[in-house]
Short mmCIF file of C-alpha atoms in Angstrom, two decimals:
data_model
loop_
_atom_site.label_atom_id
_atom_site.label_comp_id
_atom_site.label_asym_id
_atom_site.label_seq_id
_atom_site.Cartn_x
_atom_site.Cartn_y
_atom_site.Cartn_z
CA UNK A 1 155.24 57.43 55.23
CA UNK A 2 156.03 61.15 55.45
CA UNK A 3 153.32 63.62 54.91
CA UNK A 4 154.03 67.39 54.54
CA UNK A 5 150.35 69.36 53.88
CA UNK A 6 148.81 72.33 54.53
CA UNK A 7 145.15 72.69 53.98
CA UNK A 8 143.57 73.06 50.47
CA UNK A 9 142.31 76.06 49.15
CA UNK A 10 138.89 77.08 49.64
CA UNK A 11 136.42 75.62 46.73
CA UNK A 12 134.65 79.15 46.78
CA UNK A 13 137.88 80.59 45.34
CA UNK A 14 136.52 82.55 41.87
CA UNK A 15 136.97 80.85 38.86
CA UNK A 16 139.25 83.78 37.55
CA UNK A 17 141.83 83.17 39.62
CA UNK A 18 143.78 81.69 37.00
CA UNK A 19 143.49 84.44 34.84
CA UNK A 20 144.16 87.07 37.71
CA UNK A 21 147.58 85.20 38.91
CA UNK A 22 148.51 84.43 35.44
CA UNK A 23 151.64 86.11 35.14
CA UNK A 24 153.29 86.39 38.81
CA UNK A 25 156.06 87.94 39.97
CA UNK A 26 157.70 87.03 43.46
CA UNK A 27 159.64 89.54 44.99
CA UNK A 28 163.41 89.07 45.94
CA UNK A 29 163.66 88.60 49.82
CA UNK A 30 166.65 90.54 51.50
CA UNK A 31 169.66 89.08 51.31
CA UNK A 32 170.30 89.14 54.85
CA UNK A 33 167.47 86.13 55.13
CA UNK A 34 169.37 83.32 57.00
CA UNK A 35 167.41 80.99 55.00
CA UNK A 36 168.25 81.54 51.80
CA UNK A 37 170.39 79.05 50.27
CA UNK A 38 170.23 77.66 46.79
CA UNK A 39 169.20 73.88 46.66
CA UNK A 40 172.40 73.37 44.23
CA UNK A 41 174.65 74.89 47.24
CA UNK A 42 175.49 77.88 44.87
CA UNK A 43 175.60 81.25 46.40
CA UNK A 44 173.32 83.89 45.99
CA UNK A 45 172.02 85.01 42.73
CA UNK A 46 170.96 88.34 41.51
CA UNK A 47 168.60 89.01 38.66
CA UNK A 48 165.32 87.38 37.88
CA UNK A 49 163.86 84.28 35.81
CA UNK A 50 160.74 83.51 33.70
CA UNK A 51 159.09 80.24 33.63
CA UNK A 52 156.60 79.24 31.98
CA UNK A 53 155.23 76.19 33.91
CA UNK A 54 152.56 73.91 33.63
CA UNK A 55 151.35 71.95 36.81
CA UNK A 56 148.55 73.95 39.08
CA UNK A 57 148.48 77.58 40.03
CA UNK A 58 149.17 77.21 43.59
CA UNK A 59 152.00 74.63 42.80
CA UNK A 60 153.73 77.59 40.57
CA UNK A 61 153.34 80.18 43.10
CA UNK A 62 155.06 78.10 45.67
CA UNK A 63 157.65 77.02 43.48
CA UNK A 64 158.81 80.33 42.42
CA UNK A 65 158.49 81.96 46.54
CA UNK A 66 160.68 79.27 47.19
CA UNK A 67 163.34 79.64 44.65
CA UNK A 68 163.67 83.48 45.32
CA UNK A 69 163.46 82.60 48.76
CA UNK A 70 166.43 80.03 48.64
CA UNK A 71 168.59 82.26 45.62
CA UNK A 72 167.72 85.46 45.99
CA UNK A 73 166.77 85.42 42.01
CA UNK A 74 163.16 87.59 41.54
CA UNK A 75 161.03 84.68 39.44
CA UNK A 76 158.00 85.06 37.59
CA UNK A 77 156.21 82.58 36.47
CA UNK A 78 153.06 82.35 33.92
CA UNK A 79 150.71 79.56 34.37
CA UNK A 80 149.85 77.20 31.11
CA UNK A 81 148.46 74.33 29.81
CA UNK A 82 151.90 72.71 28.28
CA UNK A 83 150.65 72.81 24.76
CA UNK A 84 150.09 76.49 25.07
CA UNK A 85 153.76 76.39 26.74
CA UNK A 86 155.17 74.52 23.88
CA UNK A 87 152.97 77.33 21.38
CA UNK A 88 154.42 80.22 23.09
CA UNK A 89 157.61 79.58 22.93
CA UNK A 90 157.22 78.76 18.79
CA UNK A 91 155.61 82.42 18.74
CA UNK A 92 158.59 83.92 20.84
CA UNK A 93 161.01 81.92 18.90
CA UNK A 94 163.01 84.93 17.36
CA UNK A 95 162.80 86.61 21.03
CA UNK A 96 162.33 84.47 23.81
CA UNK A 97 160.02 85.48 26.61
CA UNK A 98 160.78 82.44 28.87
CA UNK A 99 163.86 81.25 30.41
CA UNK A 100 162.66 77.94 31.58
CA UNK A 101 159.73 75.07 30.41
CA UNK A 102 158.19 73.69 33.61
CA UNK A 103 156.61 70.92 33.98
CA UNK A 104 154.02 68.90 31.49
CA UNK A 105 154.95 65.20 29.92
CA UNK A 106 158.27 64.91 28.70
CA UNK A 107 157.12 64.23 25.15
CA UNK A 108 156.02 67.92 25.16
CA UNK A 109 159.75 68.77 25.73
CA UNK A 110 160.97 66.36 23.27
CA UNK A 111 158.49 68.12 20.17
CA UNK A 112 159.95 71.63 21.76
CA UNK A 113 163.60 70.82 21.14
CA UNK A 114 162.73 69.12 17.77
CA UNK A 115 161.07 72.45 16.58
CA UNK A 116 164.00 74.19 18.17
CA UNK A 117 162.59 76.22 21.65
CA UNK A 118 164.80 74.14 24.06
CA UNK A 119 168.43 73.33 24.23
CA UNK A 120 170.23 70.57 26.13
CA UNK A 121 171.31 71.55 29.43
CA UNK A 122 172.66 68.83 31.82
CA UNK A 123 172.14 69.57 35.31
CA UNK A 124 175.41 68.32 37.79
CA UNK A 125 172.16 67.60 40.31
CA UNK A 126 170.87 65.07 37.65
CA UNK A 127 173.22 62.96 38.82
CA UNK A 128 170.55 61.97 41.60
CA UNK A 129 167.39 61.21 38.86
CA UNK A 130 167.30 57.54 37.75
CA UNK A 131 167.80 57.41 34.10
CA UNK A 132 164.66 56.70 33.32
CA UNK A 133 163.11 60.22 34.48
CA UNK A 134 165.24 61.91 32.11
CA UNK A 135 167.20 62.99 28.45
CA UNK A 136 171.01 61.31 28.98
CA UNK A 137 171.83 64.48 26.54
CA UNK A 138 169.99 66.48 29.06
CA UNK A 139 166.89 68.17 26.75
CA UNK A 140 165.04 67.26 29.51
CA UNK A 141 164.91 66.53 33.23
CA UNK A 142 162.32 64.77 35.42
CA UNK A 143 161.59 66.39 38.73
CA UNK A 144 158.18 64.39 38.86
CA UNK A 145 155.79 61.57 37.60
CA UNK A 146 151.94 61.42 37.06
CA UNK A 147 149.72 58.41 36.25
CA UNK A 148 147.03 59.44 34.00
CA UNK A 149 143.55 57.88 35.56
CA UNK A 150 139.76 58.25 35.33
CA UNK A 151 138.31 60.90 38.09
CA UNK A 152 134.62 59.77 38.48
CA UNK A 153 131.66 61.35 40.46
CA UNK A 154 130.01 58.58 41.89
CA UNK A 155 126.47 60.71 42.30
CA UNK A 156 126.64 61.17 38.54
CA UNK A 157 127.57 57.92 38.23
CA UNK A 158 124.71 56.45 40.00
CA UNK A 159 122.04 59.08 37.69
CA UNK A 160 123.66 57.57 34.89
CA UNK A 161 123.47 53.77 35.82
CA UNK A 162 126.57 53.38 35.57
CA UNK A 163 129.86 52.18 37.43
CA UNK A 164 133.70 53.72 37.88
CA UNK A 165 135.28 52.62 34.13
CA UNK A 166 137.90 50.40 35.44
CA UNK A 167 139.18 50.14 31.48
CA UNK A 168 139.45 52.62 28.46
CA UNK A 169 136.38 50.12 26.79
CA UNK A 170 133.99 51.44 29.81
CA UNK A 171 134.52 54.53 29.35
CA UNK A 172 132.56 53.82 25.23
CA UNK A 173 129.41 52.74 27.53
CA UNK A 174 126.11 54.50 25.98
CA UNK A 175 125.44 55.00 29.34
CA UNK A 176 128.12 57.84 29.92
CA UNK A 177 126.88 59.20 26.44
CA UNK A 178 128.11 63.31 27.53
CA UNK A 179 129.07 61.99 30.32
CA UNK A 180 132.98 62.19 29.76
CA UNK A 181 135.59 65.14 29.87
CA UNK A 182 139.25 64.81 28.53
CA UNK A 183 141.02 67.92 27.26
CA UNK A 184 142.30 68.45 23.37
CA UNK A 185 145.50 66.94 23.16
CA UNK A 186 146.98 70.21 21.25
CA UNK A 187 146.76 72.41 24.03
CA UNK A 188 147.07 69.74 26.62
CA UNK A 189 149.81 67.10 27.48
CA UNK A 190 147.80 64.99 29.91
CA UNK A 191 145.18 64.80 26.87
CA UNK A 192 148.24 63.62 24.27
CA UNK A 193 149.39 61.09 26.91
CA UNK A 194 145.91 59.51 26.39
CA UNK A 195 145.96 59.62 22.49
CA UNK A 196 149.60 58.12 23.00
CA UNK A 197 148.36 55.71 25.28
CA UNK A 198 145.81 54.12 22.40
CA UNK A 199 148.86 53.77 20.07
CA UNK A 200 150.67 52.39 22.61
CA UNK A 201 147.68 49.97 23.70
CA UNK A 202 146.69 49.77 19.38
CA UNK A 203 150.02 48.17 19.05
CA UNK A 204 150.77 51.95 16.98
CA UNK A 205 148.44 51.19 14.63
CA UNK A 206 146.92 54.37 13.94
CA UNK A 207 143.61 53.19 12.24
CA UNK A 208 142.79 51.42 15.17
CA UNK A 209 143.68 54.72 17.89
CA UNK A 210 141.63 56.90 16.17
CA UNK A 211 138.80 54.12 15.84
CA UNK A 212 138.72 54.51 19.12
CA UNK A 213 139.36 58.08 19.90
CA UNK A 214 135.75 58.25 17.12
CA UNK A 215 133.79 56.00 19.60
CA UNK A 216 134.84 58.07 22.35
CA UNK A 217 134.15 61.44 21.14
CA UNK A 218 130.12 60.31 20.90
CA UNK A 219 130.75 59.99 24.89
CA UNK A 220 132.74 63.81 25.61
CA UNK A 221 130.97 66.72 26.13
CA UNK A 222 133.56 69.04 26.01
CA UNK A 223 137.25 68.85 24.81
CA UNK A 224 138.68 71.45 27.85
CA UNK A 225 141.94 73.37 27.28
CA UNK A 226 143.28 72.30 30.23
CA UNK A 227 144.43 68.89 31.39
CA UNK A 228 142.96 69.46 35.17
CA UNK A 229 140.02 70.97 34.24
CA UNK A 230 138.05 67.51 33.33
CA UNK A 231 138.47 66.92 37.30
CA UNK A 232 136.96 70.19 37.98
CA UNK A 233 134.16 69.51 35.93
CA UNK A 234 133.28 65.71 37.27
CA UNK A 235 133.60 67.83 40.97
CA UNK A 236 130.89 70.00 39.96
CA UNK A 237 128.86 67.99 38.75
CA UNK A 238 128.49 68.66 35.21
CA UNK A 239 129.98 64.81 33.80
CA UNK A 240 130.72 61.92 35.45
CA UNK A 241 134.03 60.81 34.47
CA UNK A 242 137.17 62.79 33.31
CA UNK A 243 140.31 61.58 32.18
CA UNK A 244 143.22 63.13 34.00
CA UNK A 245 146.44 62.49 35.70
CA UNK A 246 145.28 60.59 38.82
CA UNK A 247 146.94 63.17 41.13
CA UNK A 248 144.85 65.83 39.86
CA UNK A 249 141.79 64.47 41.38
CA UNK A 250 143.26 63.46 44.70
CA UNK A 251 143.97 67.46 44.88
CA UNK A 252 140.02 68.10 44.48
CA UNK A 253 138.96 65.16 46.48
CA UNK A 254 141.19 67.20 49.37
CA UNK A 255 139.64 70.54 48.74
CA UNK A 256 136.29 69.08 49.50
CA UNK A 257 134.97 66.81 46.33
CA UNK A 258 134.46 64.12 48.49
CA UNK A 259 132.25 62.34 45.97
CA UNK A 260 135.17 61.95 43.50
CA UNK A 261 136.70 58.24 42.77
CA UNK A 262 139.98 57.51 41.11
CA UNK A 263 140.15 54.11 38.90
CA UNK A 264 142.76 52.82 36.34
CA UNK A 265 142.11 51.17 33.42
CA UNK A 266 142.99 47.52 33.46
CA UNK A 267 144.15 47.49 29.43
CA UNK A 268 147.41 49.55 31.72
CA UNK A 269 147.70 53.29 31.44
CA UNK A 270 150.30 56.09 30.05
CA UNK A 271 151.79 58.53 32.70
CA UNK A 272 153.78 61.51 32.65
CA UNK A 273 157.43 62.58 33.49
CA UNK A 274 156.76 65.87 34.23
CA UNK A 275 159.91 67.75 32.85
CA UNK A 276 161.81 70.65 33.06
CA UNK A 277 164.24 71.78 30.40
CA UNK A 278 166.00 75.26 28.95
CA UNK A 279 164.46 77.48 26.51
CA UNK A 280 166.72 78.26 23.85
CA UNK A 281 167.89 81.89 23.48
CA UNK A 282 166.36 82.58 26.87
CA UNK A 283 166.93 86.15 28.60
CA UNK A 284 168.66 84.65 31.52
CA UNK A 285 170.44 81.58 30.69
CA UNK A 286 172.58 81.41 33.61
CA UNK A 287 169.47 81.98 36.00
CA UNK A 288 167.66 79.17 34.23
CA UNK A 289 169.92 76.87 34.90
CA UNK A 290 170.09 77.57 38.48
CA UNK A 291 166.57 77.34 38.14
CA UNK A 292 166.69 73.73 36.69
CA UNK A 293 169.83 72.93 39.41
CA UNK A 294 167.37 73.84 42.25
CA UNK A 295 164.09 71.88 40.61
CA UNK A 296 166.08 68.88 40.75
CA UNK A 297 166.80 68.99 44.20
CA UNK A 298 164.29 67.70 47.42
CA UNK A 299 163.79 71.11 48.89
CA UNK A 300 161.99 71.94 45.51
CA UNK A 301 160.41 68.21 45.33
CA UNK A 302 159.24 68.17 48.79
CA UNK A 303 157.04 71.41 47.60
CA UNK A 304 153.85 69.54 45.87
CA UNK A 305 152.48 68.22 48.93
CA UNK A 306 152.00 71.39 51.02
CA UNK A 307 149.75 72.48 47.90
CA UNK A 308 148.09 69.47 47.32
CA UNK A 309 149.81 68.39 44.14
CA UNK A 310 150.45 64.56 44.86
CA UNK A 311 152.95 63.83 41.68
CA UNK A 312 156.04 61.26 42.67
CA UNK A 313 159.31 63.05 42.98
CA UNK A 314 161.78 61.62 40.39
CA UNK A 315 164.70 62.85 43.25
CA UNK A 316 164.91 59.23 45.52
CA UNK A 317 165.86 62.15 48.75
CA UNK A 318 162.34 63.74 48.23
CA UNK A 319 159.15 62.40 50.34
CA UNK A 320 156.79 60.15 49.58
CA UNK A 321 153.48 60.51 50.94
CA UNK A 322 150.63 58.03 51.20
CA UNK A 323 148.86 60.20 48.79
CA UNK A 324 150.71 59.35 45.92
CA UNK A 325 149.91 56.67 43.26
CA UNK A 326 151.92 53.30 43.88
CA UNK A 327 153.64 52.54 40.70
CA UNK A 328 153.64 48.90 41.38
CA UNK A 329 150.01 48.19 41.83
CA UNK A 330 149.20 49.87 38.72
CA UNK A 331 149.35 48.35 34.97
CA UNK A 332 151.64 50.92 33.04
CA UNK A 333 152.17 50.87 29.47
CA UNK A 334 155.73 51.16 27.98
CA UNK A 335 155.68 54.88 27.82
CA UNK A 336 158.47 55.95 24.97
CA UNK A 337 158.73 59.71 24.85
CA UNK A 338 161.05 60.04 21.82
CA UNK A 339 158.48 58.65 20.07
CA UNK A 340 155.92 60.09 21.51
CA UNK A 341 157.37 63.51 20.97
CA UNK A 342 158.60 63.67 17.35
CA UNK A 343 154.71 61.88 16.36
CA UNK A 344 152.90 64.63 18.90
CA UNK A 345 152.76 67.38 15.70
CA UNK A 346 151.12 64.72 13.19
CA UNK A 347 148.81 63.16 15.68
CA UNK A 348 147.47 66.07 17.00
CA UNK A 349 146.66 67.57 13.63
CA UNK A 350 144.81 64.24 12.28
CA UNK A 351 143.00 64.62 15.99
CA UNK A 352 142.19 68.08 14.87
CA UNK A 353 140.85 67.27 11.56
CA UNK A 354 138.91 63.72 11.79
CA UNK A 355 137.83 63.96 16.01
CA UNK A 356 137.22 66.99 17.14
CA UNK A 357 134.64 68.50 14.61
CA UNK A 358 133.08 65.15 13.76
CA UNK A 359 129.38 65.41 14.59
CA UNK A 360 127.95 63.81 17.61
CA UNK A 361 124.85 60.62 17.03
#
């Protein structure tokens, strides 16, 4: 196993930093740096690109260093859940702000180009991504893959009574009554992959999902904005279970939540294709799809671990470290993200109307 990390960030970094490095810009280096070469083998761009992308801050700001590093492009980048992403760019639709959608599930992508904010672009480096990990009309690319998990704090835990859920029924124990964190699936993909993941396990009956989404909600304290955040919270203390991609919470077991746990349910679990795809009528259409060229590539794969973002590289050239999830000891579901996609819009809003504001026993 190969394993390419530099330390984690300090935990007593400010909560704002989010806010503070929200929109980042990373200057062009000079173009007499020896090092910079585009991953696609391309020469040296000029210009800039804007990306709106998804995954953590840190894993952003590395991504876009490196990319003006290697093409000389100047990229900015503005850190987003990926149902805000997905909102933006239906609020920019007449004038695009973005150039590029980074990152997120790949249904996300698929409800973008349905409304309209993406276009198919097909990458000559997609060649090397299985055809599973992406759009054969090229609306969307892989350039990663997330199982979605439970992230437990086993001192809360053990307050509660209670064990790790090892299945979506555990996690309806009275026991863990506010004791459980997920994010709202419309401003959050991980969040979605879990409602999809009840139709999925419901056989798509929809009754049935949202039976169980109703149970649930007596259990969730708070319905966070962001898909990571849940992790955050069972770190600090404040549940004892949330429901994230499993990576997530290997990130804040390494920056020093040592009392964290990761568990799958046994029922099998959805996961994520984290995608990348072109915004339609985007400022810089030729930069983006350098930009999506390069993301494709193992020099921008090989990235996550050095930041502590643990997500499988859909590229078979990138590394693999022993901190990633191991497909084949966990119990997927049959993940279909066409379907997931064109539903996202309907199920969110009946989420919206019958979950979310129904009172708690």
């Amino acid at each position: 196993m190969s394993r390419s990390r530099t330390s984690a960030l300090l935990l007593a970094l400010p909560l704002g930093l989010t806010a503070l490095l929200a929109a980042c810009a990373v200057e062009e280096p000079s173009s007499s740096d020896p090092s910079s070469s585009s991953g696609s083998g391309s020469t040296k761009g000029t210009g800039e690109v804007v990306v709106a992308c998804t995954p953590q801050e840190e894993q952003c700001q590395a991504m876009a260093a490196a990319f003006t590093k290697a093409s000389g492009i100047k990229t900015s980048f503005v850190r987003m859940s990926s149902g805000e992403g997905v909102a933006r760019l239906d609020a920019a639709k007449s004038k695009p702000e973005f150039d590029v959608l980074y990152g997120g599930p790949s249904d996300g992508h698929v409800a973008a180009f349905n409304a309209g904010l993406i276009e198919a672009y097909k990458s000559p480096n997609a060649e090397k991504i299985p055809e599973k990990y992406k759009d054969a009309e090229g609306k969307w690319t892989g350039t990663y893959v997330g199982v979605l998990g439970f992230c437990s704090n086993k001192d809360q835990l053990a307050k509660a009574g209670a064990g790790a859920p090892e299945s979506w029924a555990q996690l309806l124990d009275p026991k863990l009554k506010k004791q459980v964190a997920i994010a709202h699936p419309s401003t959050s993909g991980t969040s979605y992959t879990a409602v999809w993941t009840q139709m999925v396990l419901n056989g798509m009956d929809e009754a049935k999902t949202f039976d169980y989404l109703g149970k649930l909600h007596q259990n969730v304290l708070q319905y966070s904005k962001s898909g990571s955040a849940p992790g955050q919270m069972a770190g600090r203390g404040e549940v004892a279970v949330g429901v994230i991609f499993s990576h997530d919470c290997v990130k804040y077991q390494k920056e020093g939540f040592d009392m964290l746990e990761v568990t799958f349910p046994s029922e099998g679990t959805g996961y994520e294709i984290g995608a990348v795809s072109m915004v339609k009528g985007g400022p810089n259409a030729e930069n983006a799809k350098k930009f999506i060229d390069w993301t494709l590539t193992p020099e921008h794969q090989d990235i996550g671990p050095t930041v502590g973002s643990f997500q499988i590289p859909t590229n078979p050239d990138a590394k693999i470290t022993e901190d990633m999830v191991k497909l084949d000891e966990i119990k997927l579901v049959e993940y279909d993200s066409i379907a997931a996609g064109e539903k996202k819009k309907a199920l969110t809003a009946k989420f919206d109307a019958e979950v979310a504001p129904a009172p708690k026993e």
